[in-house]
Amino acid sequence: MSHFLVRGGRRLDGQLTVQGAKNSVLPILAATLLARGQVVLLGCPRLRDVDASIRILHHLGCDARWEGDALTVDTTALDRCGISDQLMREMRSSAIFLGAILARCGQADLSYPGGCELGPRPIDLHLSGLRQLGAEIREEGGFLHCRAPALVGRELVLRMPSVGATENLMLAACGCVGTTVITNAAREPEVVDLQNFLNACGARVSGAGSSCVSVQGGQALHGCTYRVMPDRIAAATYLCAAASAGGDISLLGAEERHLTTVTAALRQAGCAITADGGGLRAVCRGPLRAIEPVQTAPYPGFPTDAQAVLMAALLRSRGATVFEENIFENRYRHVGELTRMGAKIRVSGRVAVVTGVERLHGAPVRCTDLRGGAALCVAALAAEGETRVSQICHIDRGYEDLVRDLRALGADADRVEETDNS
Ligand code: EPZ
């Protein structure tokens, strides 16, 4: 297995262009099933989860190939409406294909997506909404057998603003007769990016970014060329890296309007963050201060995906910061690994209390999940000595090349590819 070696103690100084957003491109790749013709995705990030989506598209008989830094997809030749168990298990968010396959094919057979490191990842809201649109869904032996001879638009009310359910139902609604209105929809920027992509293909979607999304079904969708939005969680990661190590960095493409709760927290901790010609500049000097409690919440609340990296940035801050993780059941798995580096963190249920320490020290640590793994690297930048980060396959799911990006910002870090006999 490959690993990272990160040697702390060096301030960051440099400029970086933020990669395209993983959580935007994944639903957009599913949405390509609705478009007849070529879709060119500019700024598509090269991630393990994107590779998994490409394998699913190939499995369905579609064409998807890299051309430079653009991914070109043409689903015209789709000849299958089922996804194998193995492919479903490669990526937690593969459930996002269900709505699009139903809208395109009128049927879908796929296995129940597995849980993941963050805990059970139910899709009851997805299935309930699809059934209300007219899909007959039989759950049998871990498989979902879905038939939707005629999807009909209607009002859907989500019990909670689930990102994936909102996106899945937007895609299914494109295949409905009539209009679908999704109430209590997720408001994340990635939902807006999906709306903008669908409309670029000729759909009629409105309201994304608010709690009420409306889709006028029955439009014949065509191909388009679309630029994926910048990854706000990757941007948050690099801002937290600068906060952790100290330094002066510029992130091209980072949009503060998508990150206000994260930049507010970092400013409170003592970082100077300013808009800087098409991006954000962070200047972080001296020890950070502990901040007011951080409670994760659906957008526009503090993003759960930034909880781990902010925690890592505050490990040497003066005072104690309380975190409350309200979205996922098991999203403190990085705490044990951070503790190995000298962090002082106490977890009780959904609450974690981080008490700043004077020093962190390098240690061999293991990624537990995507953002938890990134947090280990953020902490390692502030640790004395070398940190060996293993199980980096988790990080590669959501970051094109974390070491490349950290090195671009001046970090002393290496990616070590281990041969099989190592
Ligand atoms: C999306 O996951 C993101 N993934 C996650 O990012 C992100 O953490 C999450 O939204 C919240 O912002 C992608 O967009 C690919 P949810 P998703 O449905 O859609 C429960 C990362 O690190 N729930 O909003 O799965 C669920 O268990 C990843 O990039 C149900 O109970 O999130 C969770 O507790 C991690 N029933 C909560 O809602 C359902 O039918 C939020 O889930 C669906 C969800």
Coordinates of C-alpha atoms and ligand atoms in Angstrom, one line a residue:
M1 CA 0.0 0.0 0.0
S2 CA 1.3 3.5 -0.7
H3 CA 1.7 6.0 2.0
F4 CA 2.5 9.7 2.6
L5 CA 5.5 11.0 4.6
V6 CA 4.8 14.5 6.0
R7 CA 7.5 16.4 7.9
G8 CA 6.1 19.2 10.0
G9 CA 7.4 22.5 11.2
R10 CA 7.5 24.3 7.9
R11 CA 5.2 27.3 7.3
L12 CA 3.1 27.2 4.1
D13 CA 3.7 29.7 1.3
G14 CA 2.4 29.4 -2.2
Q15 CA -0.6 29.3 -4.6
L16 CA -2.9 26.5 -5.7
T17 CA -5.8 26.2 -8.1
V18 CA -8.6 24.3 -6.3
Q19 CA -9.7 21.0 -8.0
G20 CA -13.2 20.4 -9.3
A21 CA -15.8 19.4 -6.7
K22 CA -16.1 15.6 -6.0
N23 CA -19.6 16.1 -4.6
S24 CA -20.7 18.0 -7.7
V25 CA -19.2 15.8 -10.4
L26 CA -20.5 12.5 -9.0
P27 CA -24.2 13.4 -9.4
I28 CA -23.5 15.2 -12.7
L29 CA -21.9 11.9 -14.0
A30 CA -25.2 10.2 -13.1
A31 CA -27.1 12.9 -14.8
T32 CA -25.3 12.3 -18.1
L33 CA -27.6 9.3 -18.4
L34 CA -30.4 11.7 -19.1
A35 CA -28.7 13.5 -22.0
R36 CA -28.6 12.2 -25.6
G37 CA -25.3 13.3 -27.0
Q38 CA -21.8 14.3 -25.9
V39 CA -21.2 15.9 -22.5
V40 CA -17.8 17.5 -21.9
L41 CA -17.0 18.1 -18.2
L42 CA -14.3 20.7 -17.8
G43 CA -12.4 20.8 -14.6
C44 CA -13.4 17.2 -13.8
P45 CA -11.2 16.0 -10.9
R46 CA -9.2 12.8 -11.3
L47 CA -10.4 10.9 -8.2
R48 CA -11.0 7.3 -7.3
D49 CA -14.7 8.0 -6.9
V50 CA -14.8 9.5 -10.4
D51 CA -13.0 6.4 -11.7
A52 CA -15.6 4.2 -10.0
S53 CA -18.4 6.3 -11.7
I54 CA -16.7 5.9 -15.1
R55 CA -16.6 2.1 -14.5
I56 CA -20.4 2.2 -13.8
L57 CA -21.0 4.2 -17.0
H58 CA -18.9 1.7 -19.0
H59 CA -20.8 -1.2 -17.4
L60 CA -24.1 0.5 -18.6
G61 CA -22.7 0.6 -22.2
C62 CA -21.8 4.3 -22.2
D63 CA -18.7 6.0 -23.5
A64 CA -16.6 7.9 -21.0
R65 CA -13.0 9.0 -21.6
W66 CA -10.5 11.5 -20.5
E67 CA -9.4 14.1 -23.1
G68 CA -6.8 16.2 -21.3
D69 CA -8.3 17.5 -18.1
A70 CA -11.8 17.2 -19.5
L71 CA -13.9 14.1 -19.2
T72 CA -16.1 13.4 -22.2
V73 CA -19.2 11.2 -21.7
D74 CA -21.7 10.0 -24.3
T75 CA -24.5 7.8 -22.9
T76 CA -26.3 7.4 -26.2
A77 CA -25.3 3.7 -26.5
L78 CA -26.6 2.7 -23.0
D79 CA -27.7 -0.9 -23.2
R80 CA -28.0 -2.0 -19.6
C81 CA -30.1 -0.8 -16.7
G82 CA -28.5 -2.6 -13.8
I83 CA -25.3 -2.2 -11.8
S84 CA -23.4 -5.1 -10.3
D85 CA -22.9 -5.6 -6.6
Q86 CA -19.2 -5.2 -7.0
L87 CA -19.5 -1.9 -8.8
M88 CA -22.1 -0.6 -6.3
R89 CA -19.7 -1.4 -3.4
E90 CA -16.8 0.5 -4.9
M91 CA -18.4 3.8 -4.1
R92 CA -20.8 4.7 -1.3
S93 CA -22.6 7.3 -3.4
S94 CA -23.3 4.9 -6.3
A95 CA -27.0 5.1 -5.2
I96 CA -27.1 8.4 -7.1
F97 CA -27.4 6.5 -10.3
L98 CA -30.8 5.0 -9.4
G99 CA -32.9 8.0 -10.2
A100 CA -31.2 8.6 -13.5
I101 CA -31.4 5.0 -14.7
L102 CA -35.1 4.8 -13.8
A103 CA -35.7 8.1 -15.7
R104 CA -33.8 6.8 -18.7
C105 CA -34.8 3.1 -18.8
G106 CA -38.0 2.8 -16.8
Q107 CA -36.4 0.1 -14.7
A108 CA -33.2 -0.4 -12.6
D109 CA -31.6 -3.3 -10.8
L110 CA -28.8 -2.6 -8.4
S111 CA -27.6 -3.8 -5.1
Y112 CA -28.2 -1.9 -1.9
P113 CA -25.2 0.5 -1.5
G114 CA -23.1 -0.5 1.5
G115 CA -22.6 1.6 4.5
C116 CA -19.2 3.2 4.9
E117 CA -16.7 4.4 7.5
L118 CA -19.1 7.1 8.6
G119 CA -21.7 4.7 9.7
P120 CA -24.9 3.3 8.1
R121 CA -25.8 5.3 5.0
P122 CA -29.5 4.5 4.5
I123 CA -31.3 5.5 1.3
D124 CA -34.9 5.3 2.7
L125 CA -35.5 8.9 1.6
H126 CA -34.4 8.2 -1.9
L127 CA -36.6 5.1 -2.2
S128 CA -39.6 6.8 -0.5
G129 CA -39.5 9.7 -3.0
L130 CA -39.0 7.4 -6.0
R131 CA -42.0 5.3 -4.9
Q132 CA -44.1 8.5 -4.7
L133 CA -43.1 9.4 -8.2
G134 CA -44.5 6.0 -9.3
A135 CA -41.6 3.6 -9.1
E136 CA -42.3 0.1 -7.9
I137 CA -39.3 -0.9 -5.8
R138 CA -38.8 -4.5 -4.4
E139 CA -36.0 -4.9 -1.9
E140 CA -34.8 -8.5 -2.0
G141 CA -31.6 -10.1 -0.7
G142 CA -29.7 -6.9 -0.7
F143 CA -30.8 -6.0 -4.2
L144 CA -33.2 -3.3 -5.4
H145 CA -35.5 -4.3 -8.3
C146 CA -37.2 -1.2 -9.6
R147 CA -39.8 -0.8 -12.3
A148 CA -41.1 2.6 -13.3
P149 CA -43.2 2.3 -16.5
A150 CA -44.5 5.8 -16.0
L151 CA -43.0 8.3 -13.5
V152 CA -45.4 11.1 -12.7
G153 CA -44.3 14.4 -11.1
R154 CA -45.8 15.5 -7.8
E155 CA -44.9 17.3 -4.6
L156 CA -42.3 15.5 -2.4
V157 CA -41.5 16.5 1.1
L158 CA -38.2 15.2 2.5
R159 CA -38.1 14.3 6.2
M160 CA -34.6 15.8 6.3
P161 CA -32.6 17.8 3.7
S162 CA -30.6 14.8 2.4
V163 CA -28.1 15.9 -0.3
G164 CA -28.2 12.5 -2.1
A165 CA -32.0 12.1 -1.9
T166 CA -32.5 15.7 -3.3
E167 CA -30.2 15.0 -6.2
N168 CA -31.6 11.5 -6.9
L169 CA -35.1 12.8 -7.0
M170 CA -34.1 15.8 -9.2
L171 CA -32.8 13.3 -11.7
A172 CA -35.8 11.0 -11.6
A173 CA -38.1 14.0 -11.9
C174 CA -36.5 14.9 -15.2
G175 CA -38.1 11.6 -16.5
C176 CA -41.5 12.4 -15.0
V177 CA -44.6 13.6 -16.8
G178 CA -45.5 16.9 -15.3
T179 CA -43.8 18.9 -12.6
T180 CA -42.1 17.7 -9.4
V181 CA -41.6 20.0 -6.4
I182 CA -39.1 18.8 -3.7
T183 CA -39.7 20.5 -0.4
N184 CA -37.2 20.5 2.4
A185 CA -34.5 19.9 -0.3
A186 CA -30.8 20.1 0.5
R187 CA -29.4 23.6 -0.2
E188 CA -25.8 22.6 -0.8
P189 CA -23.9 24.4 -3.6
E190 CA -23.4 21.1 -5.3
V191 CA -27.2 20.8 -5.7
V192 CA -27.1 24.1 -7.5
D193 CA -24.3 22.9 -9.7
L194 CA -26.4 19.9 -10.6
Q195 CA -29.4 22.1 -11.5
N196 CA -27.1 24.3 -13.7
F197 CA -25.8 21.2 -15.5
L198 CA -29.2 19.8 -16.1
N199 CA -30.4 23.2 -17.4
A200 CA -27.4 23.4 -19.7
C201 CA -28.7 20.1 -21.1
G202 CA -32.1 21.6 -21.7
A203 CA -33.9 20.7 -18.5
R204 CA -36.1 23.0 -16.6
V205 CA -35.0 22.9 -13.0
S206 CA -35.3 25.9 -10.6
G207 CA -35.0 26.7 -6.9
A208 CA -31.8 24.7 -6.2
G209 CA -30.0 26.4 -3.3
S210 CA -33.3 27.0 -1.6
S211 CA -35.4 24.4 0.3
C212 CA -37.8 24.1 -2.6
V213 CA -36.6 22.6 -5.9
S214 CA -38.9 22.4 -8.9
V215 CA -38.4 20.2 -12.0
Q216 CA -40.6 20.4 -15.1
G217 CA -40.3 16.8 -16.5
G218 CA -40.5 15.6 -20.0
Q219 CA -37.8 17.7 -21.6
A220 CA -35.6 16.0 -24.1
L221 CA -32.1 16.6 -22.8
H222 CA -29.0 17.1 -25.1
G223 CA -25.3 17.1 -24.5
C224 CA -23.4 20.2 -23.4
T225 CA -20.0 21.4 -22.2
Y226 CA -20.0 22.2 -18.5
R227 CA -17.3 23.3 -16.0
V228 CA -17.6 21.6 -12.6
M229 CA -17.6 24.0 -9.7
P230 CA -14.5 24.2 -7.4
D231 CA -14.4 21.8 -4.5
R232 CA -15.3 23.8 -1.4
I233 CA -14.2 21.0 0.9
A234 CA -10.8 20.7 -0.7
A235 CA -10.5 24.5 -0.3
A236 CA -11.5 24.2 3.3
T237 CA -8.8 21.5 3.7
Y238 CA -6.1 23.8 2.4
L239 CA -7.2 26.8 4.5
C240 CA -7.0 24.5 7.6
A241 CA -3.6 23.3 6.5
A242 CA -2.4 26.9 6.5
A243 CA -4.0 27.5 9.8
S244 CA -2.3 24.4 11.2
A245 CA 1.2 25.1 9.9
G246 CA 1.0 28.9 9.7
G247 CA 1.8 30.7 6.5
D248 CA 0.5 32.7 3.6
I249 CA -1.4 30.9 0.8
S250 CA -3.7 31.7 -2.1
L251 CA -6.4 29.4 -3.4
L252 CA -7.5 30.1 -6.9
G253 CA -11.1 29.3 -7.6
A254 CA -12.1 29.1 -3.9
E255 CA -15.4 30.9 -3.4
E256 CA -16.0 32.3 0.1
R257 CA -19.7 32.4 -0.4
H258 CA -19.7 28.6 -0.3
L259 CA -17.4 28.5 2.8
T260 CA -18.6 31.3 5.1
T261 CA -19.0 29.1 8.2
V262 CA -15.5 27.7 7.7
T263 CA -13.8 31.1 7.1
A264 CA -15.7 32.5 10.0
A265 CA -14.3 29.8 12.3
L266 CA -10.7 30.3 11.0
R267 CA -11.0 34.1 11.4
Q268 CA -12.1 33.6 15.0
A269 CA -9.1 31.4 15.5
G270 CA -6.8 34.2 14.3
C271 CA -6.4 33.7 10.6
A272 CA -6.7 36.6 8.2
I273 CA -8.7 35.4 5.2
T274 CA -9.4 37.8 2.3
A275 CA -10.8 37.6 -1.2
D276 CA -7.9 37.6 -3.6
G277 CA -8.4 38.0 -7.3
G278 CA -10.6 35.0 -8.1
G279 CA -9.9 33.1 -5.0
L280 CA -9.1 33.3 -1.3
R281 CA -5.9 34.3 0.5
A282 CA -5.2 33.0 4.1
V283 CA -2.5 34.5 6.3
C284 CA -2.0 32.6 9.5
R285 CA 0.6 33.7 12.0
G286 CA 1.3 32.7 15.6
P287 CA -0.7 30.3 17.7
L288 CA -4.4 30.0 17.1
R289 CA -7.1 30.7 19.6
A290 CA -9.8 28.2 20.5
I291 CA -13.2 29.1 19.0
E292 CA -16.9 29.0 19.8
P293 CA -18.6 25.6 19.6
V294 CA -18.6 24.1 16.0
Q295 CA -21.9 22.4 15.2
T296 CA -22.2 20.6 11.9
A297 CA -25.5 21.1 10.1
P298 CA -27.0 20.9 6.6
Y299 CA -25.9 23.8 4.3
P300 CA -25.6 26.7 5.0
G301 CA -24.6 25.4 8.4
F302 CA -21.0 24.2 9.2
P303 CA -20.2 21.4 6.7
T304 CA -19.7 18.0 8.3
D305 CA -17.0 17.3 5.6
A306 CA -14.9 20.1 7.1
Q307 CA -15.2 19.0 10.8
A308 CA -12.1 16.8 10.8
V309 CA -9.8 19.2 9.1
L310 CA -10.8 22.1 11.3
M311 CA -10.3 20.0 14.3
A312 CA -6.8 19.1 13.1
A313 CA -6.0 22.8 12.6
L314 CA -7.0 23.6 16.2
L315 CA -4.9 20.9 18.0
R316 CA -2.3 23.4 19.2
S317 CA -4.7 26.3 19.7
R318 CA -4.9 28.1 23.1
G319 CA -7.9 26.9 24.9
A320 CA -10.6 24.3 24.2
T321 CA -13.0 24.0 21.3
V322 CA -16.2 21.9 21.4
F323 CA -17.3 20.1 18.2
E324 CA -20.8 18.6 17.7
E325 CA -21.2 16.2 14.8
N326 CA -24.9 16.2 13.9
I327 CA -24.9 14.7 10.4
F328 CA -23.2 11.3 10.7
E329 CA -23.1 8.8 13.5
N330 CA -19.5 7.8 13.3
R331 CA -17.4 10.8 12.2
Y332 CA -14.8 11.0 14.9
R333 CA -12.7 8.0 13.8
H334 CA -9.8 10.3 13.1
V335 CA -9.6 11.3 16.8
G336 CA -7.8 8.1 17.8
E337 CA -5.1 8.7 15.1
L338 CA -4.7 12.4 16.0
T339 CA -4.2 11.3 19.6
R340 CA -1.2 9.2 18.6
M341 CA 0.3 12.5 17.5
G342 CA -0.1 14.1 20.9
A343 CA -3.5 15.7 20.4
K344 CA -5.8 16.0 23.4
I345 CA -9.4 15.2 22.4
R346 CA -12.2 13.8 24.4
V347 CA -15.2 12.3 22.6
S348 CA -18.6 11.7 24.2
G349 CA -21.3 10.7 21.7
R350 CA -21.8 13.5 19.1
V351 CA -19.5 15.8 21.1
A352 CA -15.7 16.1 20.9
V353 CA -13.7 18.5 23.0
V354 CA -10.3 19.6 21.6
T355 CA -7.9 21.0 24.2
G356 CA -4.9 22.7 22.6
V357 CA -1.5 21.3 23.4
E358 CA 1.9 23.0 23.1
R359 CA 3.4 20.4 20.7
L360 CA 2.4 17.6 18.4
H361 CA 4.9 14.9 17.3
G362 CA 5.1 12.9 14.1
A363 CA 3.8 9.3 14.3
P364 CA 2.7 6.4 12.1
V365 CA -1.1 7.0 11.6
R366 CA -3.7 5.4 9.5
C367 CA -6.5 7.0 7.4
T368 CA -9.9 5.9 8.7
D369 CA -12.0 7.7 6.0
L370 CA -11.6 10.4 3.3
R371 CA -11.8 13.6 5.4
G372 CA -10.3 12.0 8.5
G373 CA -7.3 11.1 6.4
A374 CA -6.9 14.7 5.2
A375 CA -7.1 15.8 8.8
L376 CA -4.1 13.6 9.7
C377 CA -2.1 15.4 7.0
V378 CA -3.3 18.8 8.3
A379 CA -2.1 17.9 11.8
A380 CA 1.2 16.4 10.5
L381 CA 2.1 19.8 9.0
A382 CA 2.2 21.2 12.6
A383 CA 3.9 18.2 14.2
E384 CA 7.6 17.9 15.1
G385 CA 9.2 15.2 13.0
E386 CA 7.9 12.9 10.4
T387 CA 4.4 11.4 10.2
R388 CA 3.7 8.3 8.1
V389 CA 0.1 8.3 6.8
S390 CA -1.0 4.9 5.5
Q391 CA -4.3 3.7 4.0
I392 CA -4.2 6.8 1.7
C393 CA -6.6 5.1 -0.7
H394 CA -9.3 6.8 1.4
I395 CA -7.7 10.3 0.6
D396 CA -7.4 9.5 -3.1
R397 CA -11.2 9.1 -3.2
G398 CA -11.7 12.8 -2.8
Y399 CA -8.4 14.6 -3.5
E400 CA -6.7 14.5 -6.9
D401 CA -3.2 14.5 -5.3
L402 CA -3.1 15.9 -1.7
V403 CA 0.7 15.7 -1.5
R404 CA 1.1 17.5 -4.8
D405 CA -1.1 20.3 -3.6
L406 CA 0.5 20.5 -0.2
R407 CA 3.9 20.6 -1.8
A408 CA 2.7 23.4 -4.1
L409 CA 1.9 25.3 -0.9
G410 CA 5.5 24.7 0.4
A411 CA 4.9 21.6 2.6
D412 CA 7.7 19.0 3.1
A413 CA 5.7 15.9 2.1
D414 CA 6.1 12.9 -0.2
R415 CA 3.9 10.2 -1.6
V416 CA 5.7 6.8 -1.4
E417 CA 4.4 4.2 -3.8
E418 CA 5.1 0.8 -2.3
T419 CA 5.8 -2.1 -4.6
D420 CA 4.1 -5.4 -3.7
N421 CA 7.2 -6.8 -2.1
S422 CA 7.9 -3.8 0.1
Ligands
EPZ1 C1 -23.4 13.9 0.7 O1 -23.6 12.6 1.2 C2 -21.9 14.0 0.4 N1 -21.5 13.0 -0.6 C3 -21.1 13.8 1.7 O2 -19.8 14.0 1.5 C4 -21.6 14.8 2.7 O3 -21.0 14.6 4.0 C5 -23.1 14.7 2.9 O4 -23.8 14.8 1.6 C6 -23.7 15.8 3.9 O5 -23.3 17.0 3.4 C7 -21.7 13.3 -1.9 O6 -22.3 14.3 -2.2 C8 -21.2 12.3 -2.9 P1 -27.1 13.0 3.1 P2 -25.1 12.0 1.3 O7 -28.0 12.2 2.3 O8 -25.9 12.4 0.1 C9 -29.0 10.4 6.5 C10 -17.5 13.5 1.6 O9 -16.7 13.4 2.6 N2 -29.9 9.8 5.5 O10 -27.3 14.5 3.1 O11 -25.0 10.5 1.6 C11 -27.6 9.9 6.4 O12 -27.4 8.7 7.1 C12 -18.8 12.9 1.7 O13 -17.2 14.1 0.6 C13 -31.0 9.0 5.8 O14 -31.2 8.8 7.0 O15 -25.6 12.7 2.6 C14 -26.8 11.0 7.1 O16 -26.8 10.8 8.5 C15 -19.0 12.2 3.0 N3 -31.8 8.5 4.8 C16 -27.6 12.3 6.8 O17 -28.9 11.8 6.4 C17 -31.5 8.8 3.5 O18 -32.3 8.3 2.6 C18 -27.0 13.1 5.7 O19 -27.0 12.3 4.5 C19 -30.4 9.6 3.2 C20 -29.6 10.1 4.2

